[in-house]
């Protein structure tokens, strides 16, 4: 039953009535939703060529390959690609995550044919020019050097490594300096020919174009692209929860603030308790001013500018994390307060009031998250990625309404054991003021 | 973007800007105060930003936590920002919930408590915010550059304030700041979204008219002379990456020069987006300095930054130097490129391109109602909303000869600050 305070018109949300879906003969999945209120079009999509295919000694290969796509093709050099795009105010870009190489773009509707042509050229015909590989390598190495000085990133990196031991989720998609150095042009060419294929590609088109024209355009530009003969095989090792609390500090000299990341595993996106955990996470560290943890660590104790939680649910597993930026001398105090909140959260049901607040927030924020073309494109892409069904957003309010305090407690108990956490800090502990 | 905007002034001096947009059942409501680090004196730097934080600590009617809970409950988005010239608070909510933000913002315009205990717990939160920023090499470099670029003007101070001031500011300082600057005569309410103008105006009058308006004391500001000799500064810190930042005095937002420099910046470092809430940006790989620095393997990135402000602030070009290069070589290449635009005019097609890019960015940004409401009030803080409406036309009216003349006045090397962040490798 839908509470009267959540008066959203579910018909106005993207759904099977206004999202069109088509699979091209070569396997590319297209989804389109029109919006003629603005003269622009957003593209969002992925190819199933993520860092999980990276050889260990060449970690960062998927990422490197994705960034190199736009450095030159059989038909256009780097200058032509960006001259074409930038002169019309369009944008196009690629990047890699564990499962996918992601793509995104935006342009005025009139310019869509040109942008799709460049997109297909970069995906199908990249030549990875030697000179640009080296330029890109220098940029990647600089990003890694900057990362090595970033307290939040370093804490997060170590957290993932400890939580997802021997699993691609525990490894950074952008690699390490020593693995980036190992990657050659041949590696890029090989990665591209092995893993870039139409049958694992999804593209969402949202904006001032009708779905038939959008589908025709993609069929015309991508229709000739053929799949390699060999099917893809992936075997990932299972993920296991921490057996005991592991506390680790990464010393970075000369930093005023330390970053703290702590937590444990969370549900994968398809787990039955995912939505209950998600609402619970909102209560724990997001709602209002960063939920219970924000209230305890920031509002009451004044220990941090930020202290909040995140639930990251992927295909195979997920993480449930708390992060905070604190003065080096307050790391332990903040960690203790967070553990107290985790103890309470995993032993007592949330109150009816807290639950109603978060349910209302989850349902009420839908229109806001879906007002722009890019918001809609993200939502539609997730429907496809996690196989949720085109009517998921219509079903969503009742799925949220059905969640009880007991469901949340059950999910919390299943994942969070406050005695078995990964706790990582990064900063200048040795020079604390 | 050129849809009708209605402007009103209430009897207490409060300016109201309304723009109907019926694309989504959403309304974005902003209150802007003409106060920021520009209005601060030495010893009290950071007070505007701290006061902004205190505005979330409650009134008798809406105690702490009630505000954010109520807005979040309705699925709304809210936040606040403090900058050089302004402090602003906003809520974007489902259209039928608009009464709530109107009630909250009108209440805290006049009735915030500033509980001494809350002031103390917020002191450490703000110091923590500053410490987080100090972790970033570019924050430290930019803070040093501002101090070198201005001797007197309050723009020299970081919006977050100095640690010494953050340790010494007291509750009554904050409360006086609040009572002085948070008042209808010093404020603009800007609302965009799914409403009817007449009805919205009535709602706003109901909520805001009874708040007394008082004249705000004039801030006396000593404008600095333009530098006559290049200031050269170095900042050292941990890391492996060298940054070079060149900074010139920028024109005020309401001058023609501002638009000239916007086009020049677009040519040199790529287009800048005014979209704060979605709408993305455009890459800068065909910009002049990307071609000569990144393509030529001297640097890994280059960005330009020009901000719209009441008084002349700063125009920055920030370059991340390649690890195997010397910043001195980067500098001489930048100098050579800038010399070119001081010697001969850029082409009409470069101007056309900057205009096309700006138009595209506005189209992308206008999909978000929060952006649209932001634009309304933002331009009021340093000029008026016509500034925003005429933005693209102003860019379009640039001519090659006009830009040449502007570049010669605005970008000579002897008027700039040259800042370098030098990493100290292996320091432990």
Tab-separated table of C-alpha atoms in Angstrom, chain B residues 3-407:
chain	number	residue	atom	x	y	z
B	3	UNK	CA	11.938	32.171	-20.875
B	4	UNK	CA	10.246	34.921	-18.958
B	5	UNK	CA	11.620	35.898	-15.586
B	6	UNK	CA	9.476	37.970	-13.213
B	7	UNK	CA	11.092	40.304	-10.724
B	8	UNK	CA	9.434	41.878	-7.648
B	9	UNK	CA	10.539	43.797	-4.582
B	10	UNK	CA	8.610	43.365	-1.328
B	11	UNK	CA	7.917	46.291	1.030
B	12	UNK	CA	10.762	45.216	3.334
B	13	UNK	CA	13.259	45.389	0.472
B	14	UNK	CA	13.419	41.675	-0.338
B	15	UNK	CA	13.996	41.065	-4.017
B	16	UNK	CA	12.111	38.145	-5.547
B	17	UNK	CA	12.840	36.451	-8.890
B	18	UNK	CA	10.460	33.869	-10.296
B	19	UNK	CA	10.682	31.653	-13.341
B	20	UNK	CA	7.985	29.191	-14.265
B	21	UNK	CA	9.200	25.897	-15.744
B	22	UNK	CA	6.656	23.146	-16.154
B	23	UNK	CA	8.834	20.316	-17.468
B	24	UNK	CA	8.881	18.384	-14.147
B	25	UNK	CA	6.776	18.584	-10.950
B	26	UNK	CA	9.705	20.157	-9.110
B	27	UNK	CA	10.448	23.552	-7.569
B	28	UNK	CA	13.848	24.891	-6.577
B	29	UNK	CA	13.901	27.638	-3.962
B	30	UNK	CA	17.009	29.688	-3.174
B	31	UNK	CA	17.779	32.440	-0.703
B	32	UNK	CA	20.874	34.487	-1.452
B	33	UNK	CA	22.577	36.916	0.943
B	34	UNK	CA	25.010	39.533	-0.250
B	35	UNK	CA	27.704	38.517	2.183
B	36	UNK	CA	30.842	36.433	1.849
B	37	UNK	CA	34.549	36.641	2.479
B	38	UNK	CA	34.482	40.024	0.686
B	39	UNK	CA	32.740	41.462	3.757
B	40	UNK	CA	35.198	40.057	6.293
B	41	UNK	CA	37.944	41.810	8.239
B	42	UNK	CA	41.264	40.453	9.449
B	43	UNK	CA	40.753	38.484	12.649
B	44	UNK	CA	37.313	37.355	11.544
B	45	UNK	CA	38.102	35.540	8.337
B	46	UNK	CA	35.862	32.558	7.718
B	47	UNK	CA	32.983	34.048	9.688
B	48	UNK	CA	30.545	34.051	6.738
B	49	UNK	CA	31.133	30.379	6.081
B	50	UNK	CA	30.812	29.523	9.773
B	51	UNK	CA	27.556	31.499	10.007
B	52	UNK	CA	26.260	29.491	7.057
B	53	UNK	CA	26.931	26.310	9.066
B	54	UNK	CA	25.172	27.784	12.121
B	55	UNK	CA	22.047	28.329	10.029
B	56	UNK	CA	21.520	24.560	10.169
B	57	UNK	CA	21.639	24.545	13.973
B	58	UNK	CA	18.043	25.505	14.532
B	59	UNK	CA	15.476	28.136	15.485
B	60	UNK	CA	12.889	27.937	18.311
B	61	UNK	CA	10.324	26.789	15.757
B	62	UNK	CA	12.558	24.354	13.884
B	63	UNK	CA	15.192	22.915	16.234
B	64	UNK	CA	18.413	21.444	14.868
B	65	UNK	CA	17.922	18.459	12.608
B	66	UNK	CA	14.300	19.279	11.856
B	67	UNK	CA	15.164	21.253	8.734
B	68	UNK	CA	17.213	18.639	6.984
B	69	UNK	CA	14.931	15.829	8.153
B	70	UNK	CA	11.833	17.555	6.815
B	71	UNK	CA	13.320	18.304	3.407
B	72	UNK	CA	14.936	14.897	3.037
B	73	UNK	CA	11.677	13.220	4.018
B	74	UNK	CA	10.023	14.714	0.986
B	75	UNK	CA	12.793	13.463	-1.246
B	76	UNK	CA	14.167	16.958	-1.583
B	77	UNK	CA	17.712	18.115	-2.095
B	78	UNK	CA	19.186	20.946	-0.028
B	79	UNK	CA	22.514	22.543	0.657
B	80	UNK	CA	24.285	25.839	1.250
B	81	UNK	CA	27.390	27.533	-0.104
B	82	UNK	CA	29.559	30.448	0.935
B	83	UNK	CA	31.746	32.243	-1.567
B	84	UNK	CA	33.587	35.529	-2.035
B	85	UNK	CA	30.515	37.749	-2.528
B	86	UNK	CA	27.610	35.650	-1.330
B	87	UNK	CA	26.122	33.036	0.928
B	88	UNK	CA	23.246	30.929	-0.361
B	89	UNK	CA	20.827	28.263	0.813
B	90	UNK	CA	18.617	26.146	-1.395
B	91	UNK	CA	16.013	23.422	-1.381
B	92	UNK	CA	14.718	21.570	-4.443
B	93	UNK	CA	11.511	19.722	-3.656
B	94	UNK	CA	8.485	18.075	-5.267
B	95	UNK	CA	6.253	20.986	-6.324
B	96	UNK	CA	3.463	20.250	-3.846
B	97	UNK	CA	5.934	20.494	-0.946
B	98	UNK	CA	7.090	24.052	-1.617
B	99	UNK	CA	5.526	25.429	1.553
B	100	UNK	CA	8.127	23.704	3.655
B	101	UNK	CA	11.232	25.434	2.246
B	102	UNK	CA	9.429	28.774	2.256
B	103	UNK	CA	8.619	28.309	5.922
B	104	UNK	CA	12.102	27.108	6.854
B	105	UNK	CA	14.082	29.754	4.989
B	106	UNK	CA	11.903	32.680	6.079
B	107	UNK	CA	12.143	31.436	9.663
B	108	UNK	CA	15.919	31.124	9.697
B	109	UNK	CA	16.387	34.479	7.983
B	110	UNK	CA	15.501	36.008	11.352
B	111	UNK	CA	15.201	33.445	14.154
B	112	UNK	CA	18.341	31.290	14.283
B	113	UNK	CA	19.555	30.685	17.837
B	114	UNK	CA	23.363	30.315	17.598
B	115	UNK	CA	23.505	28.218	20.779
B	116	UNK	CA	26.999	28.638	22.322
B	117	UNK	CA	27.403	24.870	22.679
B	118	UNK	CA	26.572	24.380	19.014
B	119	UNK	CA	29.069	27.104	18.096
B	120	UNK	CA	31.792	25.161	19.906
B	121	UNK	CA	31.009	21.794	18.325
B	122	UNK	CA	30.858	23.454	14.909
B	123	UNK	CA	34.261	25.089	15.472
B	124	UNK	CA	35.976	21.698	15.272
B	125	UNK	CA	33.835	20.631	12.303
B	126	UNK	CA	34.938	23.712	10.360
B	127	UNK	CA	38.572	23.319	11.335
B	128	UNK	CA	38.239	19.736	10.114
B	129	UNK	CA	36.787	20.997	6.824
B	130	UNK	CA	39.781	23.265	6.432
B	131	UNK	CA	42.238	20.502	7.324
B	132	UNK	CA	40.681	18.321	4.639
B	133	UNK	CA	41.358	21.090	2.122
B	134	UNK	CA	44.915	21.578	3.362
B	135	UNK	CA	45.618	17.996	2.290
B	136	UNK	CA	45.354	19.204	-1.314
B	137	UNK	CA	48.479	20.798	-2.845
B	138	UNK	CA	46.382	23.102	-5.027
B	139	UNK	CA	44.452	24.479	-2.069
B	140	UNK	CA	47.716	25.435	-0.401
B	141	UNK	CA	49.118	26.931	-3.591
B	142	UNK	CA	45.968	28.939	-4.295
B	143	UNK	CA	45.801	30.265	-0.754
B	144	UNK	CA	49.373	31.512	-1.082
B	145	UNK	CA	48.646	33.048	-4.493
B	146	UNK	CA	45.632	34.979	-3.201
B	147	UNK	CA	47.725	36.443	-0.405
B	148	UNK	CA	50.348	37.524	-2.930
B	149	UNK	CA	47.831	38.903	-5.427
B	150	UNK	CA	46.015	41.188	-2.974
B	151	UNK	CA	47.561	43.246	-0.209
B	152	UNK	CA	44.345	44.829	1.081
B	153	UNK	CA	41.247	43.493	-0.576
B	154	UNK	CA	39.435	40.812	1.479
B	155	UNK	CA	39.533	38.547	-1.576
B	156	UNK	CA	43.012	37.757	-0.326
B	157	UNK	CA	41.563	35.520	2.396
B	158	UNK	CA	40.343	31.969	1.965
B	159	UNK	CA	36.561	31.659	2.279
B	160	UNK	CA	37.160	28.986	4.942
B	161	UNK	CA	39.184	31.481	7.011
B	162	UNK	CA	42.540	31.112	8.704
B	163	UNK	CA	43.046	28.548	11.467
B	164	UNK	CA	43.957	31.346	13.906
B	165	UNK	CA	40.686	33.159	13.231
B	166	UNK	CA	38.680	29.942	13.375
B	167	UNK	CA	40.144	29.370	16.815
B	168	UNK	CA	39.296	32.836	18.086
B	169	UNK	CA	35.893	33.771	16.611
B	170	UNK	CA	33.213	33.753	19.330
B	171	UNK	CA	29.489	33.129	19.428
B	172	UNK	CA	28.596	36.837	19.578
B	173	UNK	CA	30.777	37.598	16.558
B	174	UNK	CA	28.806	35.034	14.600
B	175	UNK	CA	25.467	36.209	15.914
B	176	UNK	CA	26.246	39.847	15.059
B	177	UNK	CA	27.327	38.829	11.596
B	178	UNK	CA	24.024	37.017	11.202
B	179	UNK	CA	21.950	39.911	12.497
B	180	UNK	CA	23.766	42.372	10.263
B	181	UNK	CA	23.719	40.569	6.949
B	182	UNK	CA	20.810	38.149	7.047
B	183	UNK	CA	17.956	40.476	6.333
B	184	UNK	CA	15.490	41.133	3.513
B	185	UNK	CA	17.285	44.258	2.276
B	186	UNK	CA	20.403	42.211	1.741
B	187	UNK	CA	18.738	39.144	0.254
B	188	UNK	CA	17.296	37.743	-2.947
B	189	UNK	CA	14.789	34.917	-3.123
B	190	UNK	CA	14.927	33.059	-6.440
B	191	UNK	CA	12.456	30.336	-7.310
B	192	UNK	CA	12.210	28.281	-10.503
B	193	UNK	CA	9.951	25.391	-11.353
B	194	UNK	CA	6.442	24.100	-11.578
B	195	UNK	CA	4.265	26.926	-10.136
B	196	UNK	CA	2.084	29.848	-11.181
B	197	UNK	CA	3.833	33.163	-10.673
B	198	UNK	CA	0.978	35.008	-8.967
B	199	UNK	CA	0.323	32.224	-6.505
B	200	UNK	CA	4.005	31.802	-5.751
B	201	UNK	CA	4.395	35.522	-5.146
B	202	UNK	CA	1.525	35.386	-2.643
B	203	UNK	CA	3.129	32.463	-0.825
B	204	UNK	CA	6.422	34.331	-0.666
B	205	UNK	CA	4.767	37.498	0.606
B	206	UNK	CA	2.977	35.496	3.308
B	207	UNK	CA	6.245	34.078	4.561
B	208	UNK	CA	8.717	36.892	4.122
B	209	UNK	CA	6.911	40.254	4.339
B	210	UNK	CA	6.883	40.430	8.147
B	211	UNK	CA	10.647	40.118	8.484
B	212	UNK	CA	11.972	43.623	9.155
B	213	UNK	CA	14.400	44.971	6.574
B	214	UNK	CA	17.369	46.991	7.792
B	215	UNK	CA	20.020	48.826	5.842
B	216	UNK	CA	23.283	46.930	5.768
B	217	UNK	CA	26.419	48.879	6.714
B	218	UNK	CA	28.531	49.581	3.675
B	219	UNK	CA	31.637	47.447	3.500
B	220	UNK	CA	34.644	49.699	2.988
B	221	UNK	CA	37.003	47.952	0.691
B	222	UNK	CA	40.388	49.073	-0.377
B	223	UNK	CA	40.946	48.046	-3.974
B	224	UNK	CA	44.481	46.918	-4.685
B	225	UNK	CA	46.540	48.409	-7.467
B	226	UNK	CA	47.338	46.112	-10.352
B	227	UNK	CA	50.756	44.527	-9.816
B	228	UNK	CA	53.565	46.187	-11.749
B	229	UNK	CA	56.050	43.440	-11.279
B	230	UNK	CA	55.450	39.716	-11.368
B	231	UNK	CA	55.128	38.167	-7.889
B	232	UNK	CA	56.860	34.818	-7.690
B	233	UNK	CA	55.957	32.349	-4.998
B	234	UNK	CA	56.800	28.747	-4.204
B	235	UNK	CA	54.940	26.316	-1.979
B	236	UNK	CA	56.565	23.074	-0.866
B	237	UNK	CA	54.837	19.922	0.238
B	238	UNK	CA	54.818	16.142	0.084
B	239	UNK	CA	54.223	14.401	-3.230
B	240	UNK	CA	55.683	13.773	-6.637
B	241	UNK	CA	53.723	16.226	-8.742
B	242	UNK	CA	54.674	19.794	-9.670
B	243	UNK	CA	51.959	22.358	-10.362
B	244	UNK	CA	52.410	25.707	-12.061
B	245	UNK	CA	49.712	28.302	-11.606
B	246	UNK	CA	49.660	31.685	-13.336
B	247	UNK	CA	47.232	34.233	-11.982
B	248	UNK	CA	46.196	37.608	-13.329
B	249	UNK	CA	43.783	40.157	-11.932
B	250	UNK	CA	40.440	39.414	-13.598
B	251	UNK	CA	37.822	42.000	-14.570
B	252	UNK	CA	34.658	42.424	-12.495
B	253	UNK	CA	31.742	40.351	-13.751
B	254	UNK	CA	29.716	43.353	-14.892
B	255	UNK	CA	32.407	44.749	-17.193
B	256	UNK	CA	32.724	44.083	-20.911
B	257	UNK	CA	36.231	42.857	-20.226
B	258	UNK	CA	34.804	39.940	-18.284
B	259	UNK	CA	33.177	38.555	-21.415
B	260	UNK	CA	36.279	39.238	-23.463
B	261	UNK	CA	38.353	37.244	-20.994
B	262	UNK	CA	35.741	34.463	-21.033
B	263	UNK	CA	36.275	34.069	-24.778
B	264	UNK	CA	40.057	34.287	-24.420
B	265	UNK	CA	39.998	31.671	-21.668
B	266	UNK	CA	37.870	29.407	-23.826
B	267	UNK	CA	40.448	29.761	-26.592
B	268	UNK	CA	43.418	29.166	-24.275
B	269	UNK	CA	42.150	26.433	-21.928
B	270	UNK	CA	38.695	25.326	-23.114
B	271	UNK	CA	35.127	26.291	-22.256
B	272	UNK	CA	34.017	26.765	-18.655
B	273	UNK	CA	30.628	25.498	-17.597
B	274	UNK	CA	28.278	27.502	-15.368
B	275	UNK	CA	26.315	24.329	-14.657
B	276	UNK	CA	26.561	23.611	-10.967
B	277	UNK	CA	23.970	20.832	-10.876
B	278	UNK	CA	24.461	18.446	-13.771
B	279	UNK	CA	24.878	19.193	-17.437
B	280	UNK	CA	28.503	18.245	-17.655
B	281	UNK	CA	31.315	19.961	-19.419
B	282	UNK	CA	33.200	19.868	-22.683
B	283	UNK	CA	36.752	18.574	-22.952
B	284	UNK	CA	39.561	20.998	-23.811
B	285	UNK	CA	41.816	18.912	-26.033
B	286	UNK	CA	41.710	21.367	-28.947
B	287	UNK	CA	42.407	24.416	-26.776
B	288	UNK	CA	45.568	26.365	-27.472
B	289	UNK	CA	47.399	25.454	-24.283
B	290	UNK	CA	46.400	21.774	-24.346
B	291	UNK	CA	47.907	21.551	-27.817
B	292	UNK	CA	51.133	23.240	-26.861
B	293	UNK	CA	51.576	21.699	-23.404
B	294	UNK	CA	49.881	18.310	-23.233
B	295	UNK	CA	50.255	17.337	-26.882
B	296	UNK	CA	53.904	18.421	-26.734
B	297	UNK	CA	54.431	16.292	-23.619
B	298	UNK	CA	55.323	19.101	-21.236
B	299	UNK	CA	52.271	18.762	-19.014
B	300	UNK	CA	49.525	16.265	-18.256
B	301	UNK	CA	46.692	18.763	-17.882
B	302	UNK	CA	45.812	22.435	-18.110
B	303	UNK	CA	42.713	24.207	-16.798
B	304	UNK	CA	41.619	27.829	-16.663
B	305	UNK	CA	39.387	29.428	-14.070
B	306	UNK	CA	37.520	32.723	-14.243
B	307	UNK	CA	34.864	33.550	-11.666
B	308	UNK	CA	32.120	36.140	-11.799
B	309	UNK	CA	32.655	38.533	-8.891
B	310	UNK	CA	31.691	42.055	-7.750
B	311	UNK	CA	35.247	43.378	-7.613
B	312	UNK	CA	38.101	42.229	-9.822
B	313	UNK	CA	39.192	38.792	-8.587
B	314	UNK	CA	41.628	36.434	-10.290
B	315	UNK	CA	42.001	34.534	-13.524
B	316	UNK	CA	44.057	31.346	-13.108
B	317	UNK	CA	45.725	28.940	-15.467
B	318	UNK	CA	46.707	25.791	-13.580
B	319	UNK	CA	49.055	23.261	-15.122
B	320	UNK	CA	49.996	19.811	-13.875
B	321	UNK	CA	53.603	19.380	-14.998
B	322	UNK	CA	54.752	16.050	-16.421
B	323	UNK	CA	57.013	14.256	-13.923
B	324	UNK	CA	59.940	14.196	-16.366
B	325	UNK	CA	59.747	17.915	-17.234
B	326	UNK	CA	60.871	21.153	-15.633
B	327	UNK	CA	58.243	23.723	-14.759
B	328	UNK	CA	60.524	26.417	-16.229
B	329	UNK	CA	60.110	24.852	-19.686
B	330	UNK	CA	56.368	24.747	-19.243
B	331	UNK	CA	56.392	28.403	-18.272
B	332	UNK	CA	58.292	29.520	-21.338
B	333	UNK	CA	55.855	27.655	-23.581
B	334	UNK	CA	52.869	29.287	-21.892
B	335	UNK	CA	54.554	32.669	-22.230
B	336	UNK	CA	55.081	32.082	-25.935
B	337	UNK	CA	51.413	31.182	-26.420
B	338	UNK	CA	50.173	34.179	-24.464
B	339	UNK	CA	52.526	36.415	-26.416
B	340	UNK	CA	50.818	35.258	-29.589
B	341	UNK	CA	47.410	36.502	-28.449
B	342	UNK	CA	49.017	39.767	-27.309
B	343	UNK	CA	50.602	40.228	-30.746
B	344	UNK	CA	47.864	39.236	-33.147
B	345	UNK	CA	44.108	38.731	-32.884
B	346	UNK	CA	42.457	35.324	-32.557
B	347	UNK	CA	40.123	34.469	-35.422
B	348	UNK	CA	36.387	35.010	-35.746
B	349	UNK	CA	35.936	31.238	-35.987
B	350	UNK	CA	37.512	30.850	-32.530
B	351	UNK	CA	34.938	33.290	-31.182
B	352	UNK	CA	32.092	31.449	-32.935
B	353	UNK	CA	33.254	28.223	-31.420
B	354	UNK	CA	33.298	29.654	-27.882
B	355	UNK	CA	29.737	30.892	-28.455
B	356	UNK	CA	28.530	27.532	-29.747
B	357	UNK	CA	30.109	25.765	-26.766
B	358	UNK	CA	28.538	28.178	-24.273
B	359	UNK	CA	25.122	27.675	-25.899
B	360	UNK	CA	25.437	23.898	-25.759
B	361	UNK	CA	26.443	24.002	-22.099
B	362	UNK	CA	23.414	26.142	-21.217
B	363	UNK	CA	21.137	23.732	-23.076
B	364	UNK	CA	22.543	20.791	-21.107
B	365	UNK	CA	22.371	22.640	-17.792
B	366	UNK	CA	18.819	23.853	-18.286
B	367	UNK	CA	17.507	20.281	-17.978
B	368	UNK	CA	17.997	20.651	-14.214
B	369	UNK	CA	15.589	23.009	-12.511
B	370	UNK	CA	18.069	23.469	-9.668
B	371	UNK	CA	20.555	24.870	-12.196
B	372	UNK	CA	17.964	27.269	-13.549
B	373	UNK	CA	17.102	28.617	-10.104
B	374	UNK	CA	20.796	28.844	-9.240
B	375	UNK	CA	21.502	30.951	-12.351
B	376	UNK	CA	18.723	33.408	-11.440
B	377	UNK	CA	20.045	34.324	-8.027
B	378	UNK	CA	23.737	33.881	-8.772
B	379	UNK	CA	23.856	36.634	-11.355
B	380	UNK	CA	22.030	38.968	-8.925
B	381	UNK	CA	24.948	38.730	-6.513
B	382	UNK	CA	27.405	40.569	-8.744
B	383	UNK	CA	25.155	42.216	-11.330
B	384	UNK	CA	21.547	41.372	-12.104
B	385	UNK	CA	19.773	38.540	-13.844
B	386	UNK	CA	20.076	40.337	-17.179
B	387	UNK	CA	23.745	39.408	-16.949
B	388	UNK	CA	22.784	35.831	-17.282
B	389	UNK	CA	20.166	36.368	-19.996
B	390	UNK	CA	22.670	38.299	-22.091
B	391	UNK	CA	25.637	36.049	-21.392
B	392	UNK	CA	25.807	34.328	-24.775
B	393	UNK	CA	25.065	37.568	-26.664
B	394	UNK	CA	27.881	39.261	-24.804
B	395	UNK	CA	30.278	36.527	-25.885
B	396	UNK	CA	28.935	36.810	-29.397
B	397	UNK	CA	29.551	40.552	-29.593
B	398	UNK	CA	33.298	40.019	-29.159
B	399	UNK	CA	35.427	40.886	-32.162
B	400	UNK	CA	39.015	39.840	-32.911
B	401	UNK	CA	40.313	43.397	-32.544
B	402	UNK	CA	38.426	43.969	-29.293
B	403	UNK	CA	39.845	40.730	-27.868
B	404	UNK	CA	43.357	41.700	-28.902
B	405	UNK	CA	43.022	45.002	-27.106
B	406	UNK	CA	41.556	43.275	-24.006
B	407	UNK	CA	44.300	40.626	-23.949
